[in-house]
């Protein structure tokens, strides 16, 4: 390579951590697009979702992962497996914790034991530093987790909410990326089709408008997705989707009084899908009871949660 050729770096950075630590919020903020849904309920993310940040001399492929937790169902073990598996081949693992953490909980014990087996370097990312009060929480949190991570490569305080520390975080990441050509075409920003993103947006609205066990019992399947891009004779993007829940009581909760809740889920979903696709959307939304889907290998596959 002669001196005039700029050095290009490209690699994979996995974001891992317990549910709710803010992994998806961070990824969205880093790539500047909503690639992964966010909610205040744990176990929001159900797939390892890859998204791309292109810089002048680098490409970072982020892998958002499901929160690692003590799994109680086949759904849970599938999520934890997906997260742990993606760490293996990463150039860097960002372990996301929270600025307010003052003791190591059970979920983080689990993550620490996984990280002790991981060869990739680990960067401790202390998120939610906007909530830390005075200071950014970096020192106590680094002391808490730092010495338990054999391949610790540093610690950074950030806030996915305010954006604080994110430029510095990207800077730190670049040092771990190998020299090499981009892994993805420049126009790709997420490795999932529109149909997947639409089903996730619908699930996000279910999470937003439901509580207790309903969010964990819900899954969304898009059965029909006819976009004007593929069907030029259509003026609107037609989507038929079903929300699966485990019990009749949950179906009634999602329906709401005279169907008010499902209408609101549909309305919010439609607006957001219209915004990101640029098409007018007709959303035909159903709720069905499917007992035991969380324990069924076949259902997890059909719903796109179990992959590979
Ligand atoms: N105050 C504050 N809240 C945050 C920050 N980052 C994320 N949150 C909130 O934390 C909650 C969880 O965020 P997510 O991004 O869904 O967390 P996650 O780690 O992806 O969660 P799972 O997908 O369930 O593993 C949401 O209510 C976010 O709005 C932050 O920097 N500051
Ligand atoms: Mg998430």
mmCIF file of C-alpha atoms and ligand atoms in Angstrom:
data_model
loop_
_atom_site.group_PDB
_atom_site.id
_atom_site.type_symbol
_atom_site.label_atom_id
_atom_site.label_comp_id
_atom_site.label_asym_id
_atom_site.label_seq_id
_atom_site.Cartn_x
_atom_site.Cartn_y
_atom_site.Cartn_z
ATOM 1 C CA UNK A 1 0.000 0.000 0.000
ATOM 2 C CA UNK A 2 1.464 3.398 -0.917
ATOM 3 C CA UNK A 3 1.196 6.386 1.383
ATOM 4 C CA UNK A 4 -1.603 8.031 -0.558
ATOM 5 C CA UNK A 5 -4.020 5.124 -0.011
ATOM 6 C CA UNK A 6 -6.094 5.880 3.081
ATOM 7 C CA UNK A 7 -6.390 3.104 5.600
ATOM 8 C CA UNK A 8 -9.879 1.586 5.663
ATOM 9 C CA UNK A 9 -11.182 -0.367 8.640
ATOM 10 C CA UNK A 10 -14.236 -2.600 8.776
ATOM 11 C CA UNK A 11 -15.506 -4.961 11.425
ATOM 12 C CA UNK A 12 -18.229 -6.186 13.701
ATOM 13 C CA UNK A 13 -19.156 -4.754 17.085
ATOM 14 C CA UNK A 14 -21.636 -6.703 19.222
ATOM 15 C CA UNK A 15 -23.724 -4.951 21.852
ATOM 16 C CA UNK A 16 -24.599 -7.296 24.676
ATOM 17 C CA UNK A 17 -26.025 -6.845 28.147
ATOM 18 C CA UNK A 18 -28.994 -7.540 30.357
ATOM 19 C CA UNK A 19 -32.525 -6.697 29.188
ATOM 20 C CA UNK A 20 -33.384 -2.985 29.285
ATOM 21 C CA UNK A 21 -29.778 -1.737 29.533
ATOM 22 C CA UNK A 22 -30.357 0.317 26.378
ATOM 23 C CA UNK A 23 -28.593 -1.744 23.678
ATOM 24 C CA UNK A 24 -31.174 -1.069 20.973
ATOM 25 C CA UNK A 25 -31.444 2.605 21.899
ATOM 26 C CA UNK A 26 -27.675 2.880 21.515
ATOM 27 C CA UNK A 27 -27.576 1.145 18.145
ATOM 28 C CA UNK A 28 -30.370 3.346 16.788
ATOM 29 C CA UNK A 29 -28.575 6.452 17.937
ATOM 30 C CA UNK A 30 -25.217 5.279 16.570
ATOM 31 C CA UNK A 31 -26.521 4.479 13.073
ATOM 32 C CA UNK A 32 -28.963 7.406 13.104
ATOM 33 C CA UNK A 33 -31.981 5.305 12.126
ATOM 34 C CA UNK A 34 -34.492 3.145 13.891
ATOM 35 C CA UNK A 35 -33.225 -0.335 13.143
ATOM 36 C CA UNK A 36 -34.298 -1.961 16.384
ATOM 37 C CA UNK A 37 -37.379 -1.418 18.488
ATOM 38 C CA UNK A 38 -37.187 -0.025 22.028
ATOM 39 C CA UNK A 39 -39.451 -0.324 25.055
ATOM 40 C CA UNK A 40 -39.389 -0.002 28.823
ATOM 41 C CA UNK A 41 -40.270 -3.724 29.082
ATOM 42 C CA UNK A 42 -37.409 -6.232 29.382
ATOM 43 C CA UNK A 43 -36.742 -8.664 26.514
ATOM 44 C CA UNK A 44 -37.836 -6.329 23.782
ATOM 45 C CA UNK A 45 -35.277 -7.458 21.208
ATOM 46 C CA UNK A 46 -35.712 -11.011 19.919
ATOM 47 C CA UNK A 47 -33.180 -11.247 17.092
ATOM 48 C CA UNK A 48 -29.525 -10.431 16.542
ATOM 49 C CA UNK A 49 -30.008 -7.437 14.251
ATOM 50 C CA UNK A 50 -27.122 -6.146 12.180
ATOM 51 C CA UNK A 51 -26.927 -2.514 11.151
ATOM 52 C CA UNK A 52 -24.267 -0.458 9.488
ATOM 53 C CA UNK A 53 -22.469 2.800 10.223
ATOM 54 C CA UNK A 54 -20.412 4.092 7.297
ATOM 55 C CA UNK A 55 -17.690 6.632 8.052
ATOM 56 C CA UNK A 56 -15.150 8.268 5.764
ATOM 57 C CA UNK A 57 -12.540 5.576 6.435
ATOM 58 C CA UNK A 58 -14.472 2.875 8.235
ATOM 59 C CA UNK A 59 -17.534 0.683 8.317
ATOM 60 C CA UNK A 60 -18.832 -0.584 11.640
ATOM 61 C CA UNK A 61 -21.370 -3.399 11.603
ATOM 62 C CA UNK A 62 -23.276 -3.290 14.885
ATOM 63 C CA UNK A 63 -25.015 -6.384 16.158
ATOM 64 C CA UNK A 64 -27.855 -5.598 18.564
ATOM 65 C CA UNK A 65 -28.653 -8.685 20.633
ATOM 66 C CA UNK A 66 -31.471 -9.866 22.903
ATOM 67 C CA UNK A 67 -30.905 -9.115 26.585
ATOM 68 C CA UNK A 68 -29.268 -11.953 28.464
ATOM 69 C CA UNK A 69 -31.447 -13.212 31.314
ATOM 70 C CA UNK A 70 -32.347 -16.308 33.232
ATOM 71 C CA UNK A 71 -34.383 -18.070 30.571
ATOM 72 C CA UNK A 72 -37.604 -19.775 31.628
ATOM 73 C CA UNK A 73 -39.005 -20.772 28.241
ATOM 74 C CA UNK A 74 -37.814 -22.003 24.858
ATOM 75 C CA UNK A 75 -38.290 -18.422 23.723
ATOM 76 C CA UNK A 76 -35.930 -17.283 26.495
ATOM 77 C CA UNK A 77 -33.227 -19.849 25.760
ATOM 78 C CA UNK A 78 -33.442 -18.993 22.057
ATOM 79 C CA UNK A 79 -32.879 -15.307 22.849
ATOM 80 C CA UNK A 80 -29.948 -15.930 25.175
ATOM 81 C CA UNK A 81 -28.390 -18.350 22.693
ATOM 82 C CA UNK A 82 -28.664 -15.787 19.873
ATOM 83 C CA UNK A 83 -26.914 -13.180 22.021
ATOM 84 C CA UNK A 84 -24.122 -15.453 23.239
ATOM 85 C CA UNK A 85 -23.489 -16.878 19.779
ATOM 86 C CA UNK A 86 -23.023 -13.490 18.142
ATOM 87 C CA UNK A 87 -20.232 -12.600 20.573
ATOM 88 C CA UNK A 88 -17.975 -15.349 19.267
ATOM 89 C CA UNK A 89 -17.079 -13.837 15.938
ATOM 90 C CA UNK A 90 -17.037 -10.157 16.928
ATOM 91 C CA UNK A 91 -14.052 -7.851 16.589
ATOM 92 C CA UNK A 92 -15.276 -6.126 19.733
ATOM 93 C CA UNK A 93 -17.947 -6.846 22.328
ATOM 94 C CA UNK A 94 -19.529 -3.826 23.975
ATOM 95 C CA UNK A 95 -20.911 -4.872 27.319
ATOM 96 C CA UNK A 96 -23.725 -2.443 28.087
ATOM 97 C CA UNK A 97 -24.429 -1.709 31.754
ATOM 98 C CA UNK A 98 -26.126 1.212 33.493
ATOM 99 C CA UNK A 99 -24.599 4.207 35.255
ATOM 100 C CA UNK A 100 -26.729 3.549 38.313
ATOM 101 C CA UNK A 101 -25.460 -0.038 38.830
ATOM 102 C CA UNK A 102 -23.944 -0.497 42.285
ATOM 103 C CA UNK A 103 -24.123 -4.252 42.606
ATOM 104 C CA UNK A 104 -23.872 -7.108 40.136
ATOM 105 C CA UNK A 105 -27.267 -8.721 39.597
ATOM 106 C CA UNK A 106 -28.010 -12.305 38.553
ATOM 107 C CA UNK A 107 -28.310 -11.450 34.866
ATOM 108 C CA UNK A 108 -24.968 -9.690 34.852
ATOM 109 C CA UNK A 109 -23.373 -12.624 36.686
ATOM 110 C CA UNK A 110 -24.546 -14.740 33.774
ATOM 111 C CA UNK A 111 -23.104 -12.290 31.241
ATOM 112 C CA UNK A 112 -19.787 -12.091 33.102
ATOM 113 C CA UNK A 113 -19.477 -15.859 32.973
ATOM 114 C CA UNK A 114 -20.151 -15.833 29.210
ATOM 115 C CA UNK A 115 -17.634 -13.007 28.742
ATOM 116 C CA UNK A 116 -14.954 -14.940 30.609
ATOM 117 C CA UNK A 117 -15.011 -17.441 27.739
ATOM 118 C CA UNK A 118 -15.067 -14.877 24.945
ATOM 119 C CA UNK A 119 -11.811 -14.193 23.121
ATOM 120 C CA UNK A 120 -12.844 -10.844 21.640
ATOM 121 C CA UNK A 121 -11.866 -7.694 23.530
ATOM 122 C CA UNK A 122 -14.626 -6.262 25.732
ATOM 123 C CA UNK A 123 -15.405 -2.578 26.080
ATOM 124 C CA UNK A 124 -17.521 -1.728 29.111
ATOM 125 C CA UNK A 125 -20.152 0.804 28.016
ATOM 126 C CA UNK A 126 -21.829 2.586 30.905
ATOM 127 C CA UNK A 127 -25.145 3.769 29.476
ATOM 128 C CA UNK A 128 -27.825 6.050 30.943
ATOM 129 C CA UNK A 129 -25.165 8.408 32.285
ATOM 130 C CA UNK A 130 -27.832 11.128 32.024
ATOM 131 C CA UNK A 131 -29.437 9.492 35.066
ATOM 132 C CA UNK A 132 -26.251 9.235 37.129
ATOM 133 C CA UNK A 133 -26.704 12.458 39.090
ATOM 134 C CA UNK A 134 -23.370 14.101 39.684
ATOM 135 C CA UNK A 135 -20.668 12.732 37.391
ATOM 136 C CA UNK A 136 -21.364 10.103 34.774
ATOM 137 C CA UNK A 137 -21.189 6.970 36.943
ATOM 138 C CA UNK A 138 -18.091 5.733 35.142
ATOM 139 C CA UNK A 139 -15.753 5.130 38.076
ATOM 140 C CA UNK A 140 -17.985 3.119 40.420
ATOM 141 C CA UNK A 141 -19.414 1.070 37.570
ATOM 142 C CA UNK A 142 -16.012 0.330 36.057
ATOM 143 C CA UNK A 143 -14.817 -0.780 39.499
ATOM 144 C CA UNK A 144 -17.892 -2.967 39.868
ATOM 145 C CA UNK A 145 -17.535 -4.949 36.627
ATOM 146 C CA UNK A 146 -14.065 -4.142 35.351
ATOM 147 C CA UNK A 147 -11.899 -6.573 37.243
ATOM 148 C CA UNK A 148 -14.285 -9.442 36.510
ATOM 149 C CA UNK A 149 -13.730 -9.161 32.753
ATOM 150 C CA UNK A 150 -10.493 -10.868 31.654
ATOM 151 C CA UNK A 151 -10.374 -9.256 28.197
ATOM 152 C CA UNK A 152 -11.437 -5.769 29.327
ATOM 153 C CA UNK A 153 -10.203 -3.183 26.863
ATOM 154 C CA UNK A 154 -11.571 -0.039 28.504
ATOM 155 C CA UNK A 155 -14.691 1.700 29.783
ATOM 156 C CA UNK A 156 -16.748 4.573 28.370
ATOM 157 C CA UNK A 157 -19.726 6.484 29.808
ATOM 158 C CA UNK A 158 -22.496 7.319 27.345
ATOM 159 C CA UNK A 159 -26.134 8.225 27.113
ATOM 160 C CA UNK A 160 -28.227 6.808 24.301
ATOM 161 C CA UNK A 161 -30.862 9.362 25.279
ATOM 162 C CA UNK A 162 -28.775 12.543 25.013
ATOM 163 C CA UNK A 163 -26.045 11.254 22.690
ATOM 164 C CA UNK A 164 -23.377 12.129 25.228
ATOM 165 C CA UNK A 165 -20.132 10.176 24.789
ATOM 166 C CA UNK A 166 -21.139 8.526 21.521
ATOM 167 C CA UNK A 167 -18.480 10.179 19.342
ATOM 168 C CA UNK A 168 -15.855 9.069 21.825
ATOM 169 C CA UNK A 169 -17.373 5.593 21.832
ATOM 170 C CA UNK A 170 -17.101 5.294 18.032
ATOM 171 C CA UNK A 171 -13.499 6.527 18.233
ATOM 172 C CA UNK A 172 -12.701 3.804 20.751
ATOM 173 C CA UNK A 173 -14.372 1.151 18.615
ATOM 174 C CA UNK A 174 -12.323 2.003 15.521
ATOM 175 C CA UNK A 175 -9.105 0.949 17.201
ATOM 176 C CA UNK A 176 -10.410 -2.637 17.378
ATOM 177 C CA UNK A 177 -11.471 -2.975 13.761
ATOM 178 C CA UNK A 178 -9.180 -4.781 11.368
ATOM 179 C CA UNK A 179 -7.974 -3.138 8.219
ATOM 180 C CA UNK A 180 -10.042 -4.315 5.281
ATOM 181 C CA UNK A 181 -12.777 -3.506 2.774
ATOM 182 C CA UNK A 182 -16.399 -2.785 3.777
ATOM 183 C CA UNK A 183 -18.458 -5.843 4.709
ATOM 184 C CA UNK A 184 -21.725 -4.443 3.316
ATOM 185 C CA UNK A 185 -22.700 -2.276 0.344
ATOM 186 C CA UNK A 186 -22.882 1.377 1.227
ATOM 187 C CA UNK A 187 -26.656 1.616 0.696
ATOM 188 C CA UNK A 188 -27.465 -1.137 3.199
ATOM 189 C CA UNK A 189 -28.170 0.073 6.721
ATOM 190 C CA UNK A 190 -29.849 -2.956 8.249
ATOM 191 C CA UNK A 191 -29.712 -6.663 7.337
ATOM 192 C CA UNK A 192 -33.479 -7.178 7.638
ATOM 193 C CA UNK A 193 -36.222 -6.777 5.038
ATOM 194 C CA UNK A 194 -38.884 -4.078 5.332
ATOM 195 C CA UNK A 195 -41.431 -6.752 6.230
ATOM 196 C CA UNK A 196 -39.436 -7.677 9.347
ATOM 197 C CA UNK A 197 -39.099 -4.027 10.383
ATOM 198 C CA UNK A 198 -42.853 -3.586 9.953
ATOM 199 C CA UNK A 199 -43.623 -6.583 12.161
ATOM 200 C CA UNK A 200 -41.263 -5.220 14.806
ATOM 201 C CA UNK A 201 -42.924 -1.799 14.726
ATOM 202 C CA UNK A 202 -46.269 -3.477 15.358
ATOM 203 C CA UNK A 203 -44.758 -5.431 18.264
ATOM 204 C CA UNK A 204 -43.289 -2.223 19.664
ATOM 205 C CA UNK A 205 -46.753 -0.665 19.770
ATOM 206 C CA UNK A 206 -48.080 -3.782 21.510
ATOM 207 C CA UNK A 207 -45.324 -3.374 24.124
ATOM 208 C CA UNK A 208 -46.106 0.314 24.465
ATOM 209 C CA UNK A 209 -49.803 -0.225 25.061
ATOM 210 C CA UNK A 210 -49.778 -3.373 27.220
ATOM 211 C CA UNK A 211 -48.431 -4.385 30.608
ATOM 212 C CA UNK A 212 -47.532 -7.253 32.901
ATOM 213 C CA UNK A 213 -47.393 -10.575 31.116
ATOM 214 C CA UNK A 214 -48.981 -9.459 27.834
ATOM 215 C CA UNK A 215 -45.797 -7.992 26.264
ATOM 216 C CA UNK A 216 -43.906 -11.241 26.829
ATOM 217 C CA UNK A 217 -46.749 -13.327 25.458
ATOM 218 C CA UNK A 218 -47.110 -11.442 22.205
ATOM 219 C CA UNK A 219 -45.532 -12.156 18.833
ATOM 220 C CA UNK A 220 -46.303 -10.659 15.448
ATOM 221 C CA UNK A 221 -46.459 -12.370 12.101
ATOM 222 C CA UNK A 222 -46.803 -10.436 8.878
ATOM 223 C CA UNK A 223 -48.659 -12.745 6.506
ATOM 224 C CA UNK A 224 -49.053 -10.431 3.574
ATOM 225 C CA UNK A 225 -46.843 -7.522 2.542
ATOM 226 C CA UNK A 226 -47.602 -6.011 -0.831
ATOM 227 C CA UNK A 227 -45.654 -2.865 -1.506
ATOM 228 C CA UNK A 228 -46.228 -0.557 -4.507
ATOM 229 C CA UNK A 229 -42.544 -1.125 -5.200
ATOM 230 C CA UNK A 230 -43.250 -4.739 -6.073
ATOM 231 C CA UNK A 231 -46.865 -4.344 -7.161
ATOM 232 C CA UNK A 232 -46.939 -1.125 -9.221
ATOM 233 C CA UNK A 233 -50.694 -1.378 -9.749
ATOM 234 C CA UNK A 234 -51.170 -0.705 -6.017
ATOM 235 C CA UNK A 235 -51.342 2.779 -4.560
ATOM 236 C CA UNK A 236 -50.961 1.693 -0.964
ATOM 237 C CA UNK A 237 -48.728 -0.725 0.904
ATOM 238 C CA UNK A 238 -51.011 -3.539 2.000
ATOM 239 C CA UNK A 239 -50.054 -5.369 5.194
ATOM 240 C CA UNK A 240 -51.945 -8.179 6.847
ATOM 241 C CA UNK A 241 -50.527 -9.060 10.250
ATOM 242 C CA UNK A 242 -51.509 -11.193 13.203
ATOM 243 C CA UNK A 243 -50.600 -10.592 16.820
ATOM 244 C CA UNK A 244 -50.355 -13.920 18.622
ATOM 245 C CA UNK A 245 -50.943 -14.128 22.351
ATOM 246 C CA UNK A 246 -51.031 -17.126 24.654
ATOM 247 C CA UNK A 247 -54.453 -16.791 26.288
ATOM 248 C CA UNK A 248 -57.950 -15.522 25.580
ATOM 249 C CA UNK A 249 -57.689 -12.976 28.428
ATOM 250 C CA UNK A 250 -54.647 -11.463 26.749
ATOM 251 C CA UNK A 251 -56.516 -11.253 23.469
ATOM 252 C CA UNK A 252 -59.305 -9.333 25.202
ATOM 253 C CA UNK A 253 -56.789 -6.959 26.798
ATOM 254 C CA UNK A 254 -55.241 -6.177 23.426
ATOM 255 C CA UNK A 255 -58.670 -5.699 21.880
ATOM 256 C CA UNK A 256 -59.579 -3.187 24.584
ATOM 257 C CA UNK A 257 -62.939 -1.584 25.136
ATOM 258 C CA UNK A 258 -64.919 -1.990 21.885
ATOM 259 C CA UNK A 259 -61.634 -2.613 20.067
ATOM 260 C CA UNK A 260 -60.087 0.693 21.153
ATOM 261 C CA UNK A 261 -56.655 -0.693 22.032
ATOM 262 C CA UNK A 262 -56.089 -2.701 18.868
ATOM 263 C CA UNK A 263 -57.230 0.307 16.829
ATOM 264 C CA UNK A 264 -54.628 2.455 18.593
ATOM 265 C CA UNK A 265 -51.919 -0.199 18.068
ATOM 266 C CA UNK A 266 -52.866 -0.245 14.396
ATOM 267 C CA UNK A 267 -52.964 3.537 14.079
ATOM 268 C CA UNK A 268 -49.529 4.100 15.666
ATOM 269 C CA UNK A 269 -48.009 1.238 13.662
ATOM 270 C CA UNK A 270 -49.451 2.519 10.410
ATOM 271 C CA UNK A 271 -48.101 6.049 10.947
ATOM 272 C CA UNK A 272 -44.611 4.778 11.653
ATOM 273 C CA UNK A 273 -44.557 2.295 8.783
ATOM 274 C CA UNK A 274 -45.768 5.075 6.468
ATOM 275 C CA UNK A 275 -42.959 7.275 7.647
ATOM 276 C CA UNK A 276 -40.186 4.777 7.042
ATOM 277 C CA UNK A 277 -41.486 3.295 3.779
ATOM 278 C CA UNK A 278 -42.794 6.527 2.273
ATOM 279 C CA UNK A 279 -45.986 4.714 1.215
ATOM 280 C CA UNK A 280 -49.533 5.045 2.404
ATOM 281 C CA UNK A 281 -50.309 1.926 4.399
ATOM 282 C CA UNK A 282 -53.403 -0.200 4.722
ATOM 283 C CA UNK A 283 -52.900 -2.338 7.815
ATOM 284 C CA UNK A 284 -55.194 -5.285 8.359
ATOM 285 C CA UNK A 285 -54.441 -6.323 11.936
ATOM 286 C CA UNK A 286 -55.681 -9.440 13.750
ATOM 287 C CA UNK A 287 -55.226 -10.959 17.195
ATOM 288 C CA UNK A 288 -55.174 -14.722 17.635
ATOM 289 C CA UNK A 289 -54.654 -17.004 20.610
ATOM 290 C CA UNK A 290 -51.895 -19.563 20.183
ATOM 291 C CA UNK A 291 -51.334 -21.374 23.471
ATOM 292 C CA UNK A 292 -47.757 -22.411 24.168
ATOM 293 C CA UNK A 293 -46.102 -20.686 21.186
ATOM 294 C CA UNK A 294 -43.209 -19.651 23.446
ATOM 295 C CA UNK A 295 -42.426 -23.301 24.118
ATOM 296 C CA UNK A 296 -42.826 -24.512 20.550
ATOM 297 C CA UNK A 297 -39.752 -24.899 18.397
ATOM 298 C CA UNK A 298 -41.891 -24.868 15.245
ATOM 299 C CA UNK A 299 -43.711 -21.666 16.255
ATOM 300 C CA UNK A 300 -40.458 -19.916 17.167
ATOM 301 C CA UNK A 301 -39.148 -20.754 13.722
ATOM 302 C CA UNK A 302 -42.300 -19.721 11.925
ATOM 303 C CA UNK A 303 -42.328 -16.412 13.791
ATOM 304 C CA UNK A 304 -38.712 -15.777 12.764
ATOM 305 C CA UNK A 305 -37.394 -15.802 16.332
ATOM 306 C CA UNK A 306 -35.404 -18.998 16.036
ATOM 307 C CA UNK A 307 -33.004 -18.548 13.175
ATOM 308 C CA UNK A 308 -30.286 -20.637 11.605
HETATM 309 N N1 LIG B 1 -32.565 7.792 30.722
HETATM 310 C C1 LIG B 1 -32.131 6.960 29.780
HETATM 311 N N2 LIG B 1 -32.924 5.954 29.357
HETATM 312 C C2 LIG B 1 -32.456 5.130 28.404
HETATM 313 C C3 LIG B 1 -31.162 5.282 27.832
HETATM 314 N N3 LIG B 1 -30.981 4.303 26.924
HETATM 315 C C4 LIG B 1 -32.119 3.561 26.924
HETATM 316 N N4 LIG B 1 -33.015 4.060 27.807
HETATM 317 C C5 LIG B 1 -34.360 3.521 28.092
HETATM 318 O O1 LIG B 1 -34.203 2.199 28.615
HETATM 319 C C6 LIG B 1 -35.293 1.363 28.187
HETATM 320 C C7 LIG B 1 -34.761 0.121 27.500
HETATM 321 O O2 LIG B 1 -34.160 0.487 26.279
HETATM 322 P P1 LIG B 1 -33.861 -0.566 25.116
HETATM 323 O O3 LIG B 1 -32.993 0.127 24.119
HETATM 324 O O4 LIG B 1 -35.115 -1.204 24.636
HETATM 325 O O5 LIG B 1 -33.001 -1.640 25.948
HETATM 326 P P2 LIG B 1 -32.386 -3.034 25.438
HETATM 327 O O6 LIG B 1 -31.100 -3.203 26.170
HETATM 328 O O7 LIG B 1 -32.323 -3.069 23.966
HETATM 329 O O8 LIG B 1 -33.443 -4.077 25.992
HETATM 330 P P3 LIG B 1 -33.777 -5.601 25.476
HETATM 331 O O9 LIG B 1 -34.000 -5.542 24.010
HETATM 332 O O10 LIG B 1 -35.002 -5.946 26.236
HETATM 333 O O11 LIG B 1 -32.602 -6.440 25.859
HETATM 334 C C8 LIG B 1 -36.169 2.225 27.296
HETATM 335 O O12 LIG B 1 -37.240 2.734 28.070
HETATM 336 C C9 LIG B 1 -35.227 3.341 26.853
HETATM 337 O O13 LIG B 1 -35.904 4.547 26.533
HETATM 338 C C10 LIG B 1 -30.344 6.379 28.299
HETATM 339 O O14 LIG B 1 -29.207 6.599 27.888
HETATM 340 N N5 LIG B 1 -30.885 7.164 29.277
HETATM 341 MG MG1 LIG B 2 -33.184 -4.322 22.633
#
